[in-house]
Short mmCIF file of C-alpha atoms in Angstrom, two decimals:
data_model
loop_
_atom_site.label_atom_id
_atom_site.label_comp_id
_atom_site.label_asym_id
_atom_site.label_seq_id
_atom_site.Cartn_x
_atom_site.Cartn_y
_atom_site.Cartn_z
CA MET A 1 99.58 105.45 86.88
CA ASN A 2 102.53 103.37 85.72
CA ILE A 3 105.47 105.75 85.25
CA ILE A 4 106.64 108.93 86.94
CA SER A 5 109.28 110.56 84.75
CA LEU A 6 111.58 113.56 85.04
CA HIS A 7 113.20 115.33 82.11
CA ASN A 8 115.87 117.98 82.68
CA THR A 9 114.22 118.88 86.01
CA LEU A 10 115.97 121.33 88.34
CA PRO A 11 114.77 123.31 91.39
CA ALA A 12 114.65 127.02 90.62
CA VAL A 13 116.93 127.72 93.58
CA PHE A 14 119.67 125.63 91.92
CA ALA A 15 119.51 127.49 88.58
CA GLY A 16 122.91 128.58 87.34
CA ARG A 17 124.85 126.29 89.64
CA PRO A 18 127.44 123.98 88.07
CA ASP A 19 126.50 120.34 87.52
CA THR A 20 127.02 118.59 90.87
CA GLY A 21 126.83 115.07 89.47
CA SER A 22 123.28 114.43 90.64
CA GLU A 23 121.65 111.36 89.10
CA ILE A 24 118.23 113.07 89.31
CA TRP A 25 118.57 116.77 88.51
CA LEU A 26 119.05 117.67 84.83
CA ARG A 27 118.72 114.00 83.86
CA ASP A 28 116.10 111.73 82.27
CA VAL A 29 114.80 109.55 85.08
CA SER A 30 111.81 107.19 85.26
CA PHE A 31 110.22 105.48 88.24
CA GLU A 32 108.12 102.45 87.30
CA ARG A 33 105.14 101.07 89.17
CA GLY A 34 105.97 97.89 91.07
CA LYS A 35 109.66 98.71 91.53
CA HIS A 36 111.47 100.01 94.59
CA TYR A 37 113.80 103.03 94.45
CA LEU A 38 116.04 104.77 96.97
CA ILE A 39 117.13 108.38 96.54
CA SER A 40 120.08 109.00 98.82
CA ALA A 41 121.17 112.55 99.39
CA GLU A 42 123.01 114.95 101.60
CA SER A 43 120.99 117.58 103.42
CA GLY A 44 120.18 120.56 101.21
CA THR A 45 120.36 118.79 97.86
CA GLY A 46 116.61 118.91 97.22
CA LYS A 47 115.14 115.55 98.24
CA SER A 48 112.14 117.05 100.05
CA SER A 49 111.71 119.49 97.16
CA LEU A 50 111.60 116.55 94.76
CA CYS A 51 108.86 114.87 96.78
CA SER A 52 106.89 118.13 96.92
CA TYR A 53 107.19 118.50 93.14
CA ILE A 54 105.97 114.95 92.49
CA TYR A 55 103.04 115.43 94.87
CA GLY A 56 102.12 118.78 93.33
CA TYR A 57 102.73 120.92 96.40
CA ARG A 58 105.36 123.02 94.63
CA THR A 59 106.06 124.02 91.04
CA ASP A 60 109.25 126.09 91.44
CA TYR A 61 111.33 123.97 89.07
CA SER A 62 112.41 123.97 85.44
CA GLY A 63 112.13 121.00 83.10
CA THR A 64 109.34 118.44 83.18
CA ILE A 65 107.77 115.98 85.62
CA ALA A 66 105.18 113.72 84.03
CA PHE A 67 102.73 110.99 85.02
CA ASP A 68 102.45 108.46 82.18
CA GLY A 69 103.81 111.09 79.81
CA ASN A 70 101.46 113.91 80.90
CA ASP A 71 103.13 117.05 82.26
CA ILE A 72 101.88 117.51 85.82
CA LYS A 73 101.98 121.31 85.56
CA SER A 74 98.91 121.10 83.29
CA MET A 75 96.84 119.10 85.79
CA SER A 76 93.64 120.52 87.28
CA ILE A 77 92.73 120.63 90.97
CA ALA A 78 90.30 117.75 90.41
CA GLN A 79 93.06 115.68 88.78
CA TRP A 80 95.38 116.35 91.73
CA CYS A 81 92.67 115.28 94.16
CA GLU A 82 92.36 112.03 92.23
CA VAL A 83 96.12 111.48 92.28
CA ARG A 84 96.41 112.14 96.01
CA THR A 85 93.46 109.90 96.87
CA HIS A 86 94.07 106.92 94.58
CA HIS A 87 97.53 107.01 93.01
CA ILE A 88 100.28 108.41 95.28
CA ALA A 89 100.54 107.75 99.02
CA TYR A 90 102.90 110.36 100.46
CA LEU A 91 104.73 110.55 103.77
CA ALA A 92 106.25 114.02 104.15
CA GLN A 93 109.36 114.42 106.27
CA GLU A 94 107.54 116.83 108.61
CA MET A 95 104.69 114.28 108.94
CA ARG A 96 101.89 116.93 108.98
CA LEU A 97 99.93 115.47 111.88
CA PHE A 98 97.29 117.39 113.84
CA PRO A 99 98.73 117.64 117.39
CA GLU A 100 95.37 118.21 119.10
CA LEU A 101 93.88 115.02 117.62
CA THR A 102 94.59 111.51 118.86
CA ALA A 103 96.81 109.12 116.97
CA LEU A 104 93.79 107.18 115.71
CA GLU A 105 91.89 110.33 114.76
CA ASN A 106 94.83 111.49 112.63
CA ILE A 107 94.81 108.20 110.75
CA GLU A 108 91.03 108.04 110.42
CA LEU A 109 90.91 111.52 108.88
CA LYS A 110 92.56 110.03 105.81
CA ASN A 111 90.90 106.64 105.97
CA SER A 112 87.46 108.30 106.10
CA ILE A 113 88.20 109.56 102.58
CA THR A 114 89.82 106.46 101.13
CA HIS A 115 87.95 103.74 103.10
CA HIS A 116 91.02 101.58 102.50
CA LYS A 117 91.39 99.96 105.93
CA THR A 118 89.03 98.86 108.66
CA ARG A 119 89.44 100.26 112.17
CA GLN A 120 90.57 96.79 113.26
CA GLN A 121 93.28 96.78 110.58
CA ILE A 122 94.47 100.24 111.60
CA VAL A 123 94.73 99.29 115.25
CA ALA A 124 96.55 96.08 114.30
CA MET A 125 99.08 98.13 112.30
CA MET A 126 99.62 100.41 115.27
CA GLU A 127 100.10 97.46 117.58
CA ARG A 128 102.60 95.97 115.17
CA LEU A 129 104.61 99.18 115.43
CA GLY A 130 104.44 99.23 119.22
CA ILE A 131 102.01 102.15 119.53
CA GLY A 132 98.81 100.23 120.11
CA GLU A 133 98.42 101.76 123.57
CA LYS A 134 98.66 105.26 122.03
CA VAL A 135 95.46 104.94 119.98
CA ASP A 136 93.62 107.52 122.11
CA SER A 137 96.63 109.68 122.99
CA PRO A 138 96.87 113.20 121.51
CA VAL A 139 99.69 113.33 119.00
CA ALA A 140 101.19 116.31 120.86
CA LYS A 141 101.96 113.97 123.76
CA LEU A 142 103.78 111.39 121.62
CA SER A 143 107.51 111.23 121.02
CA ILE A 144 108.83 112.12 117.56
CA GLY A 145 109.45 108.44 116.85
CA GLN A 146 105.89 107.54 117.86
CA GLN A 147 104.54 110.36 115.70
CA GLN A 148 106.53 109.03 112.77
CA ARG A 149 104.96 105.61 113.21
CA VAL A 150 101.48 107.17 113.29
CA ALA A 151 102.27 109.01 110.06
CA ILE A 152 103.48 105.80 108.43
CA VAL A 153 100.24 103.97 109.28
CA ARG A 154 98.25 106.91 107.91
CA THR A 155 100.27 106.83 104.68
CA LEU A 156 99.38 103.19 104.10
CA CYS A 157 95.65 103.84 104.46
CA GLN A 158 94.92 104.43 100.80
CA PRO A 159 94.95 102.77 97.38
CA CYS A 160 97.99 103.79 95.38
CA ASP A 161 100.29 103.13 92.45
CA PHE A 162 103.31 104.66 94.20
CA ILE A 163 104.30 105.05 97.84
CA LEU A 164 106.43 108.19 98.21
CA LEU A 165 108.41 108.34 101.46
CA ASP A 166 110.59 111.28 102.52
CA GLU A 167 112.98 110.04 105.22
CA PRO A 168 110.39 107.64 106.64
CA VAL A 169 112.54 106.13 109.40
CA SER A 170 114.72 109.09 110.43
CA HIS A 171 113.53 108.82 114.06
CA LEU A 172 113.23 105.04 114.35
CA ASP A 173 115.53 102.39 115.79
CA ASP A 174 116.60 99.36 113.78
CA ALA A 175 113.80 97.15 115.09
CA ASN A 176 111.04 99.55 114.09
CA ASN A 177 112.83 100.33 110.83
CA ALA A 178 112.61 96.65 109.93
CA ILE A 179 108.91 96.50 110.83
CA VAL A 180 108.17 99.61 108.75
CA ALA A 181 110.07 98.14 105.81
CA GLN A 182 108.05 94.93 106.00
CA MET A 183 104.73 96.76 106.29
CA VAL A 184 105.48 99.09 103.38
CA SER A 185 106.70 96.19 101.23
CA GLU A 186 103.59 94.15 102.04
CA GLU A 187 101.24 97.01 101.15
CA ALA A 188 103.15 97.74 97.93
CA SER A 189 103.00 94.06 96.99
CA ARG A 190 99.24 93.90 97.63
CA GLN A 191 98.65 96.85 95.34
CA GLY A 192 101.44 96.30 92.82
CA ALA A 193 102.74 99.74 93.80
CA GLY A 194 106.16 101.25 93.37
CA ILE A 195 108.13 102.66 96.29
CA ILE A 196 110.22 105.83 96.12
CA SER A 197 112.07 106.54 99.36
CA THR A 198 114.53 109.31 100.23
CA SER A 199 117.23 109.21 102.88
CA VAL A 200 120.22 111.12 104.22
CA GLY A 201 121.60 108.05 105.96
CA ASN A 202 119.05 105.97 107.91
CA ASN A 203 117.51 104.06 105.01
CA VAL A 204 114.25 102.18 105.27
CA LYS A 205 115.36 98.56 104.99
CA ILE A 206 113.58 97.72 101.73
CA ASN A 207 115.28 95.83 98.92
CA VAL A 208 115.66 98.37 96.11
CA ILE A 209 115.80 97.91 92.34
CA LYS A 210 117.84 101.05 91.86
CA GLU A 211 119.49 103.72 93.97
CA PHE A 212 119.94 107.31 92.81
CA LYS A 213 122.34 109.84 94.25
CA LEU A 214 120.75 113.27 94.42
#
């Protein structure tokens, strides 16, 4: 996958509203593989909805979203499984961790499908983010910031053309923000992947090619 494009896209809930000046909604927008993008937005303007549309979780929008020119609304379940396993690595804002499982078990659930990292590499990533001692701790007992770091490691455990991040550092301090930015950039560089990140203020500290206002 080389290009994710939007044409005249608008969440159904926004239908009939006057043009708010968004640089995404009701516009022609393209995200290219290998480039880094930031979508900055105020709360309630649809950034999480946009991520859900791109990842195929929701279809309540008008207009078109396409992968390499192919409308994603026509994709089959098998095609979506392929996209989510090999083409788009997604970190949802709500993280979607299993609280009863340990930090490592949450990550290995994904890695057991993708086989993208070794256990040693996963533990090294956790140590780099200061949660190495939490490998065997149930996620329910971790702080929100620690959970976010677990979710970030899990996100990076797959091959991809795009890394899609919805407020990836909202619960992190500047030091961990910088580490996350470096890790995401390194993984994107290894795979030649694009990065699409959303934020309402605490931006992941990645050099961006272009910023959009939502």
